[in-house]
Tab-separated table of C-alpha atoms (C1' of nucleotides) in Angstrom:
chain	number	residue	atom	x	y	z
O	228	MET	CA	-0.147	-0.089	-0.039
O	229	GLN	CA	1.111	3.433	-1.435
O	230	LYS	CA	2.199	5.655	1.450
O	231	ASP	CA	2.854	9.479	2.270
O	232	LYS	CA	3.873	10.338	5.278
O	233	ALA	CA	5.280	13.881	4.697
O	234	GLY	CA	2.430	15.176	3.327
O	235	ALA	CA	0.296	13.593	5.476
O	236	SER	CA	1.276	15.575	8.576
O	237	ARG	CA	0.132	18.761	7.526
O	238	GLU	CA	-3.342	17.127	6.875
O	239	LEU	CA	-2.925	15.705	10.461
O	240	GLN	CA	-2.938	18.911	11.812
O	241	LEU	CA	-5.381	20.314	9.831
O	242	LEU	CA	-7.780	17.251	11.042
O	243	LYS	CA	-6.834	17.870	14.821
O	244	GLU	CA	-8.035	21.772	14.440
O	245	LYS	CA	-11.224	20.627	13.079
O	246	MET	CA	-12.159	17.959	15.298
O	247	ILE	CA	-11.433	20.533	17.970
O	248	SER	CA	-13.323	23.100	16.968
O	249	SER	CA	-16.291	20.229	16.073
O	250	GLY	CA	-15.884	19.000	19.975
O	251	TYR	CA	-14.185	15.425	18.931
O	252	ARG	CA	-11.548	14.554	21.557
O	253	LEU	CA	-8.017	13.991	20.428
O	254	THR	CA	-7.980	10.321	21.439
O	255	ASN	CA	-4.929	7.881	20.304
O	256	GLN	CA	-7.311	5.634	18.094
O	257	ARG	CA	-8.878	8.840	16.273
O	258	ILE	CA	-5.055	9.661	15.910
O	259	ASP	CA	-3.680	6.740	14.702
O	260	ILE	CA	-6.393	5.598	11.996
O	261	ALA	CA	-6.365	9.119	10.316
O	262	LYS	CA	-3.194	8.646	10.123
O	263	TRP	CA	-3.089	5.575	8.784
O	264	ALA	CA	-5.959	7.065	6.637
O	265	LEU	CA	-4.011	10.089	5.250
O	266	GLU	CA	-1.129	8.243	4.788
O	267	THR	CA	-3.164	5.938	2.319
O	268	HIS	CA	-3.622	6.990	-0.909
O	269	GLU	CA	-5.939	4.164	-2.345
O	270	HIS	CA	-9.145	3.253	-1.197
O	271	PHE	CA	-9.709	1.238	1.589
O	272	SER	CA	-12.360	-0.948	3.200
O	273	VAL	CA	-12.413	-1.154	7.284
O	274	ASP	CA	-11.403	-4.610	6.997
O	275	ASP	CA	-8.032	-3.757	5.516
O	276	LEU	CA	-7.726	-0.414	7.897
O	277	LEU	CA	-8.628	-3.586	11.241
O	278	PHE	CA	-6.145	-5.926	9.596
O	279	SER	CA	-3.381	-3.485	8.978
O	280	PHE	CA	-3.611	-2.619	12.745
O	281	ARG	CA	-3.632	-5.945	13.609
O	282	LYS	CA	-0.394	-6.692	11.665
O	283	LYS	CA	1.322	-4.302	13.295
O	284	GLY	CA	0.382	-4.704	16.607
O	285	THR	CA	-1.968	-2.183	17.725
O	286	LYS	CA	-5.355	-2.700	19.384
O	287	LEU	CA	-8.458	-1.494	18.097
O	288	SER	CA	-12.195	-2.500	18.039
O	289	THR	CA	-14.548	-3.077	15.208
O	290	ALA	CA	-16.693	-0.685	16.293
O	291	THR	CA	-14.416	2.296	16.980
O	292	ALA	CA	-13.164	1.836	13.689
O	293	TYR	CA	-16.424	2.092	11.909
O	294	ARG	CA	-17.074	5.403	14.135
O	295	VAL	CA	-13.499	6.882	13.382
O	296	MET	CA	-14.671	6.656	9.276
O	297	GLN	CA	-17.956	7.996	10.225
O	298	MET	CA	-16.367	11.276	12.122
O	299	LEU	CA	-14.099	11.622	9.183
O	300	LEU	CA	-16.501	11.632	6.514
O	301	GLU	CA	-18.108	14.405	8.599
O	302	LEU	CA	-15.160	16.510	8.704
O	303	GLY	CA	-14.870	16.117	4.715
O	304	PHE	CA	-11.568	14.402	5.020
O	305	LEU	CA	-12.772	11.048	3.909
O	306	ILE	CA	-15.173	9.928	1.011
O	307	GLU	CA	-16.923	6.634	0.541
O	308	HIS	CA	-17.536	4.530	-2.552
O	309	ASP	CA	-19.554	1.772	-2.997
O	310	PHE	CA	-18.179	-0.555	-5.954
O	311	GLY	CA	-20.840	-3.050	-5.296
O	312	LYS	CA	-18.687	-5.530	-3.172
O	313	GLY	CA	-21.073	-5.792	0.169
O	314	GLN	CA	-18.671	-3.803	1.335
O	315	LYS	CA	-18.129	-0.191	1.606
O	316	PHE	CA	-14.832	1.794	0.634
O	317	PHE	CA	-12.928	4.673	1.729
O	318	GLU	CA	-10.756	7.269	0.376
O	319	HIS	CA	-8.975	10.158	1.913
O	320	ILE	CA	-9.677	13.616	-0.502
O	321	ILE	CA	-7.430	16.289	1.226
O	322	GLY	CA	-4.550	17.082	-1.096
O	323	HIS	CA	-5.785	14.623	-3.269
O	324	PRO	CA	-7.224	14.967	-6.629
O	325	HIS	CA	-11.079	13.666	-7.272
O	326	HIS	CA	-11.281	10.707	-9.814
O	327	GLU	CA	-13.812	8.110	-10.840
O	328	HIS	CA	-13.426	4.586	-10.916
O	329	PHE	CA	-14.203	1.668	-13.601
O	330	ILE	CA	-14.442	-2.002	-11.746
O	331	CYS	CA	-13.611	-4.656	-14.040
O	332	ASP	CA	-16.923	-7.551	-13.646
O	333	ASN	CA	-14.518	-10.179	-14.940
O	334	CYS	CA	-11.048	-10.045	-12.179
O	335	GLY	CA	-12.820	-7.311	-9.865
O	336	GLY	CA	-9.930	-4.842	-10.603
O	337	VAL	CA	-10.308	-0.724	-9.634
O	338	SER	CA	-8.924	1.476	-11.935
O	339	GLU	CA	-9.000	5.002	-11.358
O	340	PHE	CA	-9.314	8.278	-13.956
O	341	SER	CA	-10.212	11.588	-14.501
O	342	SER	CA	-12.406	13.825	-16.367
O	343	GLY	CA	-13.128	17.671	-16.370
O	344	LYS	CA	-16.511	17.135	-17.368
O	345	ILE	CA	-17.763	15.712	-14.679
O	346	ASP	CA	-17.567	19.155	-12.920
O	347	GLU	CA	-19.502	20.446	-16.074
O	348	ILE	CA	-22.066	17.849	-15.343
O	349	LYS	CA	-22.378	18.645	-11.842
O	350	LYS	CA	-22.581	22.934	-12.646
O	351	ASP	CA	-25.844	21.862	-15.159
O	352	ILE	CA	-27.411	20.084	-12.881
O	353	SER	CA	-26.896	22.251	-9.834
O	354	LYS	CA	-28.224	25.135	-11.689
O	355	LYS	CA	-31.590	23.334	-13.458
O	356	TYR	CA	-32.494	22.027	-10.177
O	357	ASN	CA	-31.606	23.853	-7.425
O	358	PHE	CA	-29.173	21.129	-5.622
O	359	HIS	CA	-26.352	22.059	-3.424
O	360	ILE	CA	-23.578	19.557	-4.541
O	361	THR	CA	-21.045	18.177	-1.791
O	362	ASN	CA	-20.135	14.589	-3.609
O	363	HIS	CA	-20.311	12.601	-5.999
O	364	SER	CA	-19.555	8.946	-7.079
O	365	LEU	CA	-19.095	7.911	-10.716
O	366	CYS	CA	-18.036	4.277	-11.609
O	367	PHE	CA	-18.026	2.218	-14.879
O	368	PHE	CA	-18.496	-1.191	-15.626
O	369	GLY	CA	-17.560	-3.714	-17.742
O	370	THR	CA	-14.443	-5.660	-19.019
O	371	CYS	CA	-10.837	-4.295	-18.180
O	372	ASP	CA	-7.825	-4.156	-20.471
O	373	LYS	CA	-6.423	-7.150	-19.358
O	374	CYS	CA	-9.499	-9.565	-19.508
O	375	LYS	CA	-10.463	-8.848	-22.951
O	376	LYS	CA	-7.714	-10.246	-23.923
L	46	MET	CA	-46.168	3.263	-8.141
L	47	GLN	CA	-45.897	4.458	-11.821
L	48	LYS	CA	-47.219	1.312	-14.071
L	49	ASP	CA	-46.987	0.491	-17.643
L	50	LYS	CA	-48.899	-2.950	-18.553
L	51	ALA	CA	-48.796	-2.160	-22.333
L	52	GLY	CA	-45.410	-1.372	-22.871
L	53	ALA	CA	-43.992	-4.426	-20.734
L	54	SER	CA	-45.849	-7.199	-22.662
L	55	ARG	CA	-43.520	-6.701	-25.306
L	56	GLU	CA	-40.524	-6.575	-23.166
L	57	LEU	CA	-41.667	-9.599	-21.339
L	58	GLN	CA	-41.723	-11.602	-24.974
L	59	LEU	CA	-37.899	-10.206	-25.592
L	60	LEU	CA	-37.319	-11.975	-21.694
L	61	LYS	CA	-38.963	-14.916	-22.472
L	62	GLU	CA	-36.839	-15.495	-25.690
L	63	LYS	CA	-33.642	-14.407	-24.336
L	64	MET	CA	-34.661	-16.810	-20.395
L	65	ILE	CA	-34.715	-19.684	-23.177
L	66	SER	CA	-32.146	-18.924	-25.480
L	67	SER	CA	-30.072	-18.852	-21.833
L	68	GLY	CA	-31.391	-22.315	-21.202
L	69	TYR	CA	-33.410	-20.585	-17.985
L	70	ARG	CA	-36.414	-21.876	-17.593
L	71	LEU	CA	-39.874	-20.285	-17.761
L	72	THR	CA	-41.551	-20.276	-14.202
L	73	ASN	CA	-44.301	-18.543	-12.154
L	74	GLN	CA	-42.117	-17.004	-10.031
L	75	ARG	CA	-39.296	-15.712	-12.753
L	76	ILE	CA	-42.325	-14.249	-15.207
L	77	ASP	CA	-44.526	-12.658	-12.615
L	78	ILE	CA	-41.563	-11.565	-10.838
L	79	ALA	CA	-40.731	-10.040	-14.266
L	80	LYS	CA	-43.790	-8.381	-14.968
L	81	TRP	CA	-43.845	-6.624	-11.877
L	82	ALA	CA	-40.225	-5.089	-12.616
L	83	LEU	CA	-40.602	-4.501	-16.228
L	84	GLU	CA	-44.281	-2.547	-15.764
L	85	THR	CA	-42.838	-1.039	-12.189
L	86	HIS	CA	-41.009	2.517	-14.193
L	87	GLU	CA	-39.088	3.596	-10.515
L	88	HIS	CA	-36.001	1.987	-8.828
L	89	PHE	CA	-36.805	-0.942	-6.278
L	90	SER	CA	-35.904	-3.007	-3.895
L	91	VAL	CA	-36.214	-6.339	-2.943
L	92	ASP	CA	-37.955	-5.340	-0.380
L	93	ASP	CA	-40.142	-3.432	-2.597
L	94	LEU	CA	-40.982	-6.105	-4.212
L	95	LEU	CA	-41.651	-8.935	-1.807
L	96	PHE	CA	-44.120	-6.573	0.323
L	97	SER	CA	-45.728	-5.760	-3.178
L	98	PHE	CA	-46.612	-9.484	-3.450
L	99	ARG	CA	-46.945	-10.174	-0.014
L	100	LYS	CA	-49.791	-7.084	-0.141
L	101	LYS	CA	-51.985	-9.279	-3.477
L	102	GLY	CA	-51.350	-12.172	-1.843
L	103	THR	CA	-48.947	-13.890	-3.963
L	104	LYS	CA	-46.342	-15.958	-2.027
L	105	LEU	CA	-42.162	-15.477	-3.253
L	106	SER	CA	-39.694	-17.115	-1.503
L	107	THR	CA	-36.968	-14.185	-0.674
L	108	ALA	CA	-34.519	-16.538	-1.849
L	109	THR	CA	-36.540	-16.863	-5.065
L	110	ALA	CA	-36.517	-12.632	-5.333
L	111	TYR	CA	-32.991	-12.215	-5.333
L	112	ARG	CA	-32.189	-15.374	-7.093
L	113	VAL	CA	-34.609	-13.905	-9.926
L	114	MET	CA	-33.097	-10.163	-9.868
L	115	GLN	CA	-29.781	-11.896	-10.237
L	116	MET	CA	-30.960	-13.429	-13.760
L	117	LEU	CA	-32.347	-10.329	-15.198
L	118	LEU	CA	-29.328	-8.255	-14.155
L	119	GLU	CA	-27.717	-11.196	-16.078
L	120	LEU	CA	-29.983	-10.983	-18.821
L	121	GLY	CA	-29.555	-7.004	-19.170
L	122	PHE	CA	-33.383	-6.508	-18.402
L	123	LEU	CA	-32.163	-4.540	-14.895
L	124	ILE	CA	-29.778	-2.532	-13.468
L	125	GLU	CA	-28.282	-2.262	-10.198
L	126	HIS	CA	-27.934	0.788	-8.467
L	127	ASP	CA	-26.103	1.624	-5.019
L	128	PHE	CA	-27.164	4.916	-3.071
L	129	GLY	CA	-26.006	4.367	0.016
L	130	LYS	CA	-28.463	3.178	1.827
L	131	GLY	CA	-27.571	-0.278	2.958
L	132	GLN	CA	-30.145	-1.957	0.129
L	133	LYS	CA	-28.832	-2.418	-3.480
L	134	PHE	CA	-31.916	-0.825	-5.935
L	135	PHE	CA	-33.464	-1.812	-9.262
L	136	GLU	CA	-34.473	-0.658	-12.291
L	137	HIS	CA	-35.599	-1.710	-15.633
L	138	ILE	CA	-33.864	-0.759	-18.476
L	139	ILE	CA	-35.262	-2.257	-21.714
L	140	GLY	CA	-37.247	0.856	-23.545
L	141	HIS	CA	-36.508	2.813	-20.447
L	142	PRO	CA	-33.732	6.181	-21.273
L	143	HIS	CA	-30.604	5.910	-19.086
L	144	HIS	CA	-30.607	8.751	-16.246
L	145	GLU	CA	-28.470	9.416	-13.613
L	146	HIS	CA	-29.258	10.118	-9.722
L	147	PHE	CA	-29.024	12.989	-7.336
L	148	ILE	CA	-29.242	11.676	-3.548
L	149	CYS	CA	-30.555	14.132	-0.604
L	150	ASP	CA	-28.088	13.716	2.317
L	151	ASN	CA	-31.082	15.768	4.718
L	152	CYS	CA	-34.184	13.889	3.256
L	153	GLY	CA	-33.452	10.819	1.423
L	154	GLY	CA	-35.178	11.472	-1.622
L	155	VAL	CA	-33.965	10.281	-5.010
L	156	SER	CA	-34.114	12.442	-8.107
L	157	GLU	CA	-33.400	11.377	-11.961
L	158	PHE	CA	-31.571	13.385	-14.239
L	159	SER	CA	-29.840	12.835	-17.383
L	160	SER	CA	-26.916	14.345	-19.235
L	161	GLY	CA	-25.186	13.665	-22.593
L	162	LYS	CA	-21.470	14.766	-21.540
L	163	ILE	CA	-21.148	11.057	-19.533
L	164	ASP	CA	-21.585	9.307	-22.716
L	165	GLU	CA	-18.548	11.669	-24.015
L	166	ILE	CA	-16.806	10.750	-20.771
L	167	LYS	CA	-17.645	6.989	-21.549
L	168	LYS	CA	-16.069	7.669	-24.669
L	169	ASP	CA	-13.146	9.008	-24.209
L	170	ILE	CA	-12.799	6.353	-21.100
L	171	SER	CA	-12.781	3.385	-22.645
L	172	LYS	CA	-11.023	4.627	-26.049
L	173	LYS	CA	-8.045	5.957	-23.551
L	174	TYR	CA	-7.647	2.697	-21.384
L	175	ASN	CA	-9.162	0.728	-23.872
L	176	PHE	CA	-11.872	-0.730	-21.862
L	177	HIS	CA	-15.115	-2.126	-22.488
L	178	ILE	CA	-18.013	-0.676	-20.803
L	179	THR	CA	-21.343	-1.926	-20.065
L	180	ASN	CA	-22.696	-0.109	-17.497
L	181	HIS	CA	-22.300	2.919	-15.079
L	182	SER	CA	-23.668	4.829	-12.327
L	183	LEU	CA	-23.570	8.201	-11.488
L	184	CYS	CA	-24.408	9.684	-8.020
L	185	PHE	CA	-24.706	12.797	-6.885
L	186	PHE	CA	-25.355	13.558	-3.181
L	187	GLY	CA	-25.737	17.007	-1.564
L	188	THR	CA	-28.922	18.843	-0.583
L	189	CYS	CA	-32.125	19.065	-2.552
L	190	ASP	CA	-34.232	22.383	-3.635
L	191	LYS	CA	-36.510	21.499	-1.001
L	192	CYS	CA	-34.410	20.992	1.765
L	193	LYS	CA	-32.354	23.762	1.137
L	194	LYS	CA	-35.331	26.062	2.466
Z	123	DT	C1'	-49.756	-38.236	-21.550
Z	124	DT	C1'	-46.138	-40.326	-18.945
Z	125	DC	C1'	-42.227	-40.744	-17.548
Z	126	DA	C1'	-37.627	-39.801	-16.184
Z	127	DT	C1'	-34.112	-36.037	-15.386
Z	128	DC	C1'	-32.851	-32.133	-14.214
Z	129	DT	C1'	-33.894	-27.716	-12.652
Z	130	DT	C1'	-36.114	-24.574	-9.249
Z	131	DT	C1'	-38.308	-22.993	-5.316
Z	132	DG	C1'	-39.622	-22.056	-0.325
Z	133	DG	C1'	-37.867	-21.683	4.036
Z	134	DG	C1'	-34.834	-21.480	7.815
Z	135	DA	C1'	-30.198	-21.970	8.585
Z	136	DA	C1'	-25.382	-19.463	7.955
Z	137	DT	C1'	-22.910	-15.074	6.581
Z	138	DC	C1'	-21.195	-10.338	7.028
Z	139	DA	C1'	-20.831	-5.887	6.765
Z	140	DA	C1'	-22.143	-2.476	10.026
Z	141	DT	C1'	-24.435	-0.366	14.601
Z	142	DG	C1'	-26.394	-0.725	18.962
Z	143	DT	C1'	-25.299	-1.261	24.482
Z	144	DC	C1'	-22.975	-0.363	28.533
Z	145	DA	C1'	-19.375	-0.508	31.875
Z	146	DA	C1'	-14.639	0.605	32.361
Z	147	DG	C1'	-11.344	4.036	30.881
Z	148	DA	C1'	-9.348	8.147	28.937
Z	149	DT	C1'	-10.174	13.270	28.707
Z	150	DA	C1'	-10.849	18.147	29.196
Z	151	DA	C1'	-11.689	22.067	31.747
Z	152	DA	C1'	-11.220	23.864	36.706
J	287	DT	C1'	-6.076	16.010	41.029
J	288	DT	C1'	-10.522	15.958	40.941
J	289	DT	C1'	-14.768	16.145	37.942
J	290	DA	C1'	-18.060	16.016	34.410
J	291	DT	C1'	-18.283	14.077	30.198
J	292	DC	C1'	-16.669	11.530	25.827
J	293	DT	C1'	-14.321	7.559	23.988
J	294	DT	C1'	-13.434	2.496	23.962
J	295	DG	C1'	-13.774	-2.299	23.493
J	296	DA	C1'	-16.621	-6.561	23.653
J	297	DC	C1'	-20.137	-8.797	22.502
J	298	DA	C1'	-24.873	-8.583	21.119
J	299	DT	C1'	-27.639	-7.265	17.607
J	300	DT	C1'	-29.511	-6.014	13.580
J	301	DG	C1'	-30.702	-6.002	8.693
J	302	DA	C1'	-29.642	-7.524	4.247
J	303	DT	C1'	-27.985	-11.306	1.646
J	304	DT	C1'	-26.929	-15.901	0.739
J	305	DC	C1'	-26.373	-20.844	1.084
J	306	DC	C1'	-28.533	-25.155	2.020
J	307	DC	C1'	-31.488	-29.274	0.480
J	308	DA	C1'	-35.976	-31.631	0.241
J	309	DA	C1'	-39.796	-31.409	-1.682
J	310	DA	C1'	-42.374	-29.318	-6.205
J	311	DG	C1'	-42.125	-27.830	-10.897
J	312	DA	C1'	-40.442	-27.550	-15.698
J	313	DT	C1'	-38.514	-29.875	-19.829
J	314	DG	C1'	-38.022	-33.384	-23.242
J	315	DA	C1'	-38.483	-38.280	-24.912
J	316	DA	C1'	-41.181	-42.150	-25.619
DNA sequence: TTCATCTTTGGGAATCAATGTCAAGATAAA
DNA sequence: TTTATCTTGACATTGATTCCCAAAGATGAA
């Protein structure tokens, strides 16, 4: 799993401030999980998180993991995806450009891509229907390059 | 729930042929569920389906409902959506133009819209990455017109 | 139509992600 | 440090979905 400890520390500082101003106490679990999430530049599941903590010998309960995900979502540090795999996936968004996903029906692989046209659609729609759009999720499904062969 | 029995019968005929050619036996449950799904021009959950059948006095097991959804997906008569509500939603696509969804975080309401720009993105991406795209799901999240007030 | 075969159904058990509960432990402010 | 309040962890619970298997149904051949 790709890591970037340098960039993550700035974000962590930001998060701590936001936690305090939102009335969240700074606990070891919250900070540890946030660090891990901010260093992880890939989508991950709660299971990935728990497994990683168990592997490095850090105790962490399932409930806490889910609760901290909830907090990070609420504070706008994470975005949640559903790739239709029966399990939610998370991704941090601070300092991480938004992107879309392609899921291969055959091998289950998830690739990322981005397109400026999404923002155009977003603008069109929010104007047309008077929606306030805070987030979006676009997934394409089909067969990937490798599986086509 | 909106219904359209006239248009659905043609689609049903098509489905029956496809079922046979794919080796699926024509059972009452499959046909009844397919009829219902093809007449329903809104997204629905398996729960909606079961409830509707119970209400009209038709027996139907949960397992069968899920199995038939699987079949209809496989045969390309349904598309599956995940609005982040912990439950899958389905929609038939034959003779029903593709559209996207907006989900209000506040009231949970789901609105539909469409945009021609999605197809442009689809073309761009399948060319750029050599993907064969069969399906997509775009959801915008935020606050709807009513809840903004 | 009847039989033989293979498929499908129903209903309950099983699974699995996610949430609720609550006593014990940790944090923040005085 | 002390107190009031928030968090955590362990376990129970929920809720959607899938699995299992005996009974019922569909299909094709005779």
